[in-house]
């Protein structure tokens, strides 16, 4: 998205600031007091053309990537793509702050996947997902590619909540895994579309309930072909926000629309086992076969096991 870099401010680094001439004489206290208001105005003044903090567009149109970064008065008008930038050590104590530019190709790709190809906020695009894809959330997963799409088709969240919006923000690149993008969502919408599918011909009729989600942590890991290899969702950052009962993803939505989801424990484990292995109607709590080897070597837990 070539227009993103032009409308967002640049990142100011300590090395850039250090190149400014340093006065050889120390200013008086009175001079410093007279300069402070101007300095604060200079630091805090918003960019007239910046859209970094504008509300996301509706109807699942992919908005510009929303990141909070500082305006750099020394930089050129356009922002070059950078894998990472650092603001240097503050007061000799804190380590450098690592940032990824909003025009980073994986951040742009993750933003596009979330809004237009996820199967949750919109219809999915099978070609965007690796054959080794694994979905994992606090309650659901691991799901292979086939079972993930089957579950998304059964729920039909984006059809049930036509104005659903993840309001995604805070995109960043994992410094340990450069193919992994982390970000936050805060789901909103109204349950006034089609019924939510529950599997086996059962559904839950729309009731006009308003969804006001809590902040959740998501991540998308891409393979070498830039296809989605791993998707994690629903890890709540602040369970006291919103009306989802402290839960994220589909579980939080169910709570908000009046379809309470059991807490982790023996009852939920039984329901998930029965609904997946005994009487499956399309929505899987976990995959019983064809789970990619790379995931099986990482974890043997399934569904809500291990999550409190």
C-alpha positions as a Python dict, from the first residue, in 0.01 Angstrom:
ca = {
    (1, 'X'): (0, 0, 0),
    (2, 'X'): (218, 283, -127),
    (3, 'X'): (10, 560, 28),
    (4, 'X'): (62, 445, 384),
    (5, 'X'): (420, 566, 415),
    (6, 'X'): (329, 908, 276),
    (7, 'X'): (56, 977, 529),
    (8, 'X'): (231, 853, 843),
    (9, 'X'): (497, 1042, 1038),
    (10, 'X'): (854, 917, 1059),
    (11, 'X'): (1042, 769, 1354),
    (12, 'X'): (1295, 996, 1521),
    (13, 'X'): (1614, 826, 1634),
    (14, 'X'): (1870, 933, 1889),
    (15, 'X'): (2140, 926, 1622),
    (16, 'X'): (1947, 1185, 1420),
    (17, 'X'): (1899, 1411, 1716),
    (18, 'X'): (2266, 1374, 1805),
    (19, 'X'): (2368, 1529, 1473),
    (20, 'X'): (2217, 1865, 1573),
    (21, 'X'): (2478, 2123, 1685),
    (22, 'X'): (2517, 2129, 2063),
    (23, 'X'): (2562, 2476, 2222),
    (24, 'X'): (2900, 2524, 2385),
    (25, 'X'): (2761, 2747, 2658),
    (26, 'X'): (2507, 2631, 2912),
    (27, 'X'): (2179, 2829, 2893),
    (28, 'X'): (2049, 3007, 3199),
    (29, 'X'): (1751, 2878, 3398),
    (30, 'X'): (1540, 3166, 3268),
    (31, 'X'): (1629, 3079, 2909),
    (32, 'X'): (1540, 2716, 2962),
    (33, 'X'): (1204, 2807, 3115),
    (34, 'X'): (1125, 3028, 2816),
    (35, 'X'): (1214, 2747, 2574),
    (36, 'X'): (1022, 2464, 2745),
    (37, 'X'): (674, 2559, 2622),
    (38, 'X'): (803, 2586, 2265),
    (39, 'X'): (984, 2254, 2300),
    (40, 'X'): (670, 2083, 2423),
    (41, 'X'): (468, 2228, 2137),
    (42, 'X'): (733, 2112, 1890),
    (43, 'X'): (737, 1758, 2028),
    (44, 'X'): (360, 1717, 2064),
    (45, 'X'): (233, 1896, 1751),
    (46, 'X'): (39, 1648, 1531),
    (47, 'X'): (113, 1614, 1167),
    (48, 'X'): (-166, 1783, 964),
    (49, 'X'): (-163, 1505, 709),
    (50, 'X'): (-132, 1216, 952),
    (51, 'X'): (-408, 955, 956),
    (52, 'X'): (-238, 719, 1200),
    (53, 'X'): (-502, 770, 1466),
    (54, 'X'): (-813, 792, 1247),
    (55, 'X'): (-1095, 543, 1313),
    (56, 'X'): (-1094, 227, 1101),
    (57, 'X'): (-1319, 211, 799),
    (58, 'X'): (-1633, 6, 813),
    (59, 'X'): (-1763, -276, 593),
    (60, 'X'): (-1439, -470, 642),
    (61, 'X'): (-1246, -243, 403),
    (62, 'X'): (-880, -282, 493),
    (63, 'X'): (-772, 41, 667),
    (64, 'X'): (-425, 185, 677),
    (65, 'X'): (-204, 20, 937),
    (66, 'X'): (-250, 201, 1269),
    (67, 'X'): (73, 255, 1464),
    (68, 'X'): (166, 512, 1726),
    (69, 'X'): (501, 663, 1626),
    (70, 'X'): (658, 1005, 1670),
    (71, 'X'): (697, 1272, 1407),
    (72, 'X'): (1057, 1327, 1300),
    (73, 'X'): (1112, 1696, 1212),
    (74, 'X'): (1449, 1616, 1052),
    (75, 'X'): (1327, 1345, 812),
    (76, 'X'): (1207, 1382, 456),
    (77, 'X'): (835, 1396, 386),
    (78, 'X'): (816, 1033, 277),
    (79, 'X'): (887, 737, 508),
    (80, 'X'): (1110, 463, 370),
    (81, 'X'): (1032, 106, 460),
    (82, 'X'): (1251, -15, 743),
    (83, 'X'): (1272, -357, 899),
    (84, 'X'): (1340, -200, 1237),
    (85, 'X'): (1435, 135, 1388),
    (86, 'X'): (1565, 217, 1733),
    (87, 'X'): (1530, 529, 1941),
    (88, 'X'): (1845, 455, 2138),
    (89, 'X'): (1911, 421, 2507),
    (90, 'X'): (1711, 655, 2730),
    (91, 'X'): (1914, 808, 3016),
    (92, 'X'): (2170, 531, 2979),
    (93, 'X'): (1935, 275, 3136),
    (94, 'X'): (1667, 132, 2908),
    (95, 'X'): (1757, -76, 2603),
    (96, 'X'): (1675, 50, 2253),
    (97, 'X'): (1309, 56, 2148),
    (98, 'X'): (1259, -172, 1849),
    (99, 'X'): (996, -62, 1596),
    (100, 'X'): (891, -188, 1255),
    (101, 'X'): (773, 60, 997),
    (102, 'X'): (405, 49, 898),
    (103, 'X'): (510, -14, 538),
    (104, 'X'): (692, -334, 635),
    (105, 'X'): (559, -592, 383),
    (106, 'X'): (461, -849, 647),
    (107, 'X'): (271, -589, 851),
    (108, 'X'): (85, -481, 538),
    (109, 'X'): (12, -846, 456),
    (110, 'X'): (-108, -925, 809),
    (111, 'X'): (-341, -625, 803),
    (112, 'X'): (-486, -744, 472),
    (113, 'X'): (-531, -1102, 599),
    (114, 'X'): (-718, -987, 910),
    (115, 'X'): (-964, -758, 734),
    (116, 'X'): (-1024, -937, 405),
    (117, 'X'): (-916, -1306, 418),
    (118, 'X'): (-956, -1439, 772),
    (119, 'X'): (-1288, -1627, 753),
    (120, 'X'): (-1383, -1451, 1077),
    (121, 'X'): (-1406, -1082, 987),
    (122, 'X'): (-1469, -1160, 619),
    (123, 'X'): (-1474, -1456, 384),
    (124, 'X'): (-1146, -1646, 369),
    (125, 'X'): (-901, -1692, 85),
    (126, 'X'): (-767, -2049, 89),
    (127, 'X'): (-472, -1956, -132),
    (128, 'X'): (-340, -1722, 140),
    (129, 'X'): (-290, -2014, 382),
    (130, 'X'): (-9, -2269, 389),
    (131, 'X'): (-83, -2642, 369),
    (132, 'X'): (102, -2662, 704),
    (133, 'X'): (-131, -2404, 859),
    (134, 'X'): (-225, -2434, 1226),
    (135, 'X'): (-480, -2224, 1416),
    (136, 'X'): (-456, -2197, 1794),
    (137, 'X'): (-651, -2000, 2051),
    (138, 'X'): (-702, -2032, 2427),
    (139, 'X'): (-1007, -2260, 2385),
    (140, 'X'): (-990, -2383, 2025),
    (141, 'X'): (-713, -2567, 1843),
    (142, 'X'): (-492, -2688, 1710),
    (143, 'X'): (-689, -2678, 1387),
    (144, 'X'): (-542, -2775, 1053),
    (145, 'X'): (-630, -2582, 740),
    (146, 'X'): (-934, -2793, 646),
    (147, 'X'): (-1085, -2793, 996),
    (148, 'X'): (-1025, -2421, 1041),
    (149, 'X'): (-1220, -2334, 727),
    (150, 'X'): (-1495, -2579, 821),
    (151, 'X'): (-1528, -2413, 1162),
    (152, 'X'): (-1536, -2064, 1010),
    (153, 'X'): (-1802, -2175, 761),
    (154, 'X'): (-2014, -2322, 1041),
    (155, 'X'): (-2004, -2017, 1269),
    (156, 'X'): (-2040, -1759, 991),
    (157, 'X'): (-1939, -1479, 1229),
    (158, 'X'): (-1898, -1209, 964),
    (159, 'X'): (-2243, -1291, 821),
    (160, 'X'): (-2406, -1290, 1165),
    (161, 'X'): (-2241, -962, 1264),
    (162, 'X'): (-2224, -774, 931),
    (163, 'X'): (-2047, -472, 1078),
    (164, 'X'): (-1792, -669, 1280),
    (165, 'X'): (-1464, -483, 1303),
    (166, 'X'): (-1140, -596, 1469),
    (167, 'X'): (-1017, -235, 1507),
    (168, 'X'): (-666, -378, 1479),
    (169, 'X'): (-374, -172, 1606),
    (170, 'X'): (-18, -195, 1735),
    (171, 'X'): (135, -410, 1461),
    (172, 'X'): (492, -521, 1532),
    (173, 'X'): (749, -774, 1414),
    (174, 'X'): (867, -1035, 1663),
    (175, 'X'): (1239, -966, 1721),
    (176, 'X'): (1298, -1338, 1777),
    (177, 'X'): (1097, -1453, 1474),
    (178, 'X'): (1104, -1202, 1185),
    (179, 'X'): (824, -1391, 1008),
    (180, 'X'): (578, -1335, 1293),
    (181, 'X'): (355, -1027, 1321),
    (182, 'X'): (196, -940, 1655),
    (183, 'X'): (-95, -699, 1696),
    (184, 'X'): (-401, -620, 1907),
    (185, 'X'): (-774, -618, 1827),
    (186, 'X'): (-1082, -484, 2004),
    (187, 'X'): (-1387, -639, 1836),
    (188, 'X'): (-1704, -436, 1783),
    (189, 'X'): (-2028, -501, 1596),
    (190, 'X'): (-2399, -579, 1621),
    (191, 'X'): (-2560, -923, 1602),
    (192, 'X'): (-2830, -831, 1352),
    (193, 'X'): (-2741, -1041, 1047),
    (194, 'X'): (-2781, -1414, 988),
    (195, 'X'): (-2806, -1672, 1267),
    (196, 'X'): (-2477, -1800, 1409),
    (197, 'X'): (-2427, -2165, 1316),
    (198, 'X'): (-2361, -2410, 1596),
    (199, 'X'): (-2332, -2725, 1387),
    (200, 'X'): (-2565, -3020, 1322),
    (201, 'X'): (-2834, -2792, 1186),
    (202, 'X'): (-2856, -2585, 1505),
    (203, 'X'): (-2817, -2210, 1511),
    (204, 'X'): (-2864, -1905, 1732),
    (205, 'X'): (-3094, -1633, 1601),
    (206, 'X'): (-2983, -1267, 1588),
    (207, 'X'): (-3104, -1052, 1876),
    (208, 'X'): (-2946, -712, 1811),
    (209, 'X'): (-2686, -759, 2084),
    (210, 'X'): (-2397, -513, 2067),
    (211, 'X'): (-2045, -651, 2082),
    (212, 'X'): (-1791, -445, 2276),
    (213, 'X'): (-1483, -663, 2298),
    (214, 'X'): (-1185, -647, 2528),
    (215, 'X'): (-834, -602, 2390),
    (216, 'X'): (-691, -927, 2255),
    (217, 'X'): (-349, -1028, 2131),
    (218, 'X'): (-324, -1187, 1787),
    (219, 'X'): (-28, -1311, 1584),
    (220, 'X'): (26, -1429, 1228),
    (221, 'X'): (335, -1627, 1125),
    (222, 'X'): (420, -1646, 755),
    (223, 'X'): (617, -1914, 573),
    (224, 'X'): (888, -1852, 312),
    (225, 'X'): (619, -1803, 45),
    (226, 'X'): (444, -1543, 264),
    (227, 'X'): (146, -1769, 324),
    (228, 'X'): (-13, -1791, 668),
    (229, 'X'): (146, -2078, 857),
    (230, 'X'): (22, -2003, 1208),
    (231, 'X'): (-261, -1790, 1346),
    (232, 'X'): (-313, -1724, 1716),
    (233, 'X'): (-612, -1529, 1845),
    (234, 'X'): (-813, -1449, 2155),
    (235, 'X'): (-541, -1402, 2417),
    (236, 'X'): (-697, -1130, 2630),
    (237, 'X'): (-483, -840, 2746),
    (238, 'X'): (-742, -681, 2977),
    (239, 'X'): (-1031, -906, 3080),
    (240, 'X'): (-1208, -621, 3261),
    (241, 'X'): (-1285, -432, 2940),
    (242, 'X'): (-1596, -470, 2727),
    (243, 'X'): (-1891, -706, 2756),
    (244, 'X'): (-1738, -1042, 2657),
    (245, 'X'): (-1691, -1174, 3010),
    (246, 'X'): (-1315, -1148, 2984),
    (247, 'X'): (-1295, -1387, 2686),
    (248, 'X'): (-1172, -1326, 2334),
    (249, 'X'): (-1236, -1440, 1977),
    (250, 'X'): (-1555, -1644, 1913),
    (251, 'X'): (-1591, -1736, 2283),
    (252, 'X'): (-1607, -1368, 2376),
    (253, 'X'): (-1861, -1304, 2101),
    (254, 'X'): (-2080, -1588, 2225),
    (255, 'X'): (-2075, -1439, 2576),
    (256, 'X'): (-2165, -1092, 2445),
    (257, 'X'): (-2467, -1210, 2242),
    (258, 'X'): (-2619, -1415, 2522),
    (259, 'X'): (-2477, -1758, 2442),
    (260, 'X'): (-2250, -1819, 2743),
    (261, 'X'): (-1950, -2041, 2689),
    (262, 'X'): (-1841, -2276, 2971),
    (263, 'X'): (-1527, -2192, 3166),
    (264, 'X'): (-1225, -2423, 3124),
    (265, 'X'): (-1276, -2739, 3325),
    (266, 'X'): (-1422, -3092, 3305),
    (267, 'X'): (-1758, -2977, 3164),
    (268, 'X'): (-1603, -2782, 2878),
    (269, 'X'): (-1355, -3062, 2808),
    (270, 'X'): (-1642, -3310, 2779),
    (271, 'X'): (-1843, -3086, 2545),
    (272, 'X'): (-1541, -3024, 2325),
    (273, 'X'): (-1456, -3394, 2306),
    (274, 'X'): (-1816, -3494, 2233),
    (275, 'X'): (-1871, -3219, 1974),
    (276, 'X'): (-1545, -3297, 1796),
    (277, 'X'): (-1498, -3673, 1812),
    (278, 'X'): (-1848, -3816, 1868),
    (279, 'X'): (-2104, -3587, 1702),
    (280, 'X'): (-1924, -3330, 1491),
    (281, 'X'): (-2141, -3086, 1300),
    (282, 'X'): (-1873, -2882, 1127),
    (283, 'X'): (-1730, -2673, 1411),
    (284, 'X'): (-1416, -2834, 1549),
    (285, 'X'): (-1263, -2768, 1890),
    (286, 'X'): (-944, -2936, 1768),
    (287, 'X'): (-822, -3147, 1479),
    (288, 'X'): (-812, -3522, 1535),
    (289, 'X'): (-588, -3593, 1234),
    (290, 'X'): (-354, -3429, 985),
    (291, 'X'): (-208, -3188, 1236),
    (292, 'X'): (122, -3064, 1087),
    (293, 'X'): (431, -3222, 1236),
    (294, 'X'): (588, -2888, 1321),
    (295, 'X'): (303, -2823, 1563),
    (296, 'X'): (287, -3173, 1716),
    (297, 'X'): (653, -3143, 1810),
    (298, 'X'): (570, -2816, 1986),
    (299, 'X'): (263, -2910, 2192),
    (300, 'X'): (33, -3205, 2255),
    (301, 'X'): (-234, -2998, 2433),
    (302, 'X'): (-570, -2960, 2264),
    (303, 'X'): (-871, -2731, 2301),
    (304, 'X'): (-880, -2567, 2645),
    (305, 'X'): (-623, -2801, 2803),
    (306, 'X'): (-361, -2609, 2996),
    (307, 'X'): (-552, -2278, 2979),
    (308, 'X'): (-689, -2134, 3302),
}
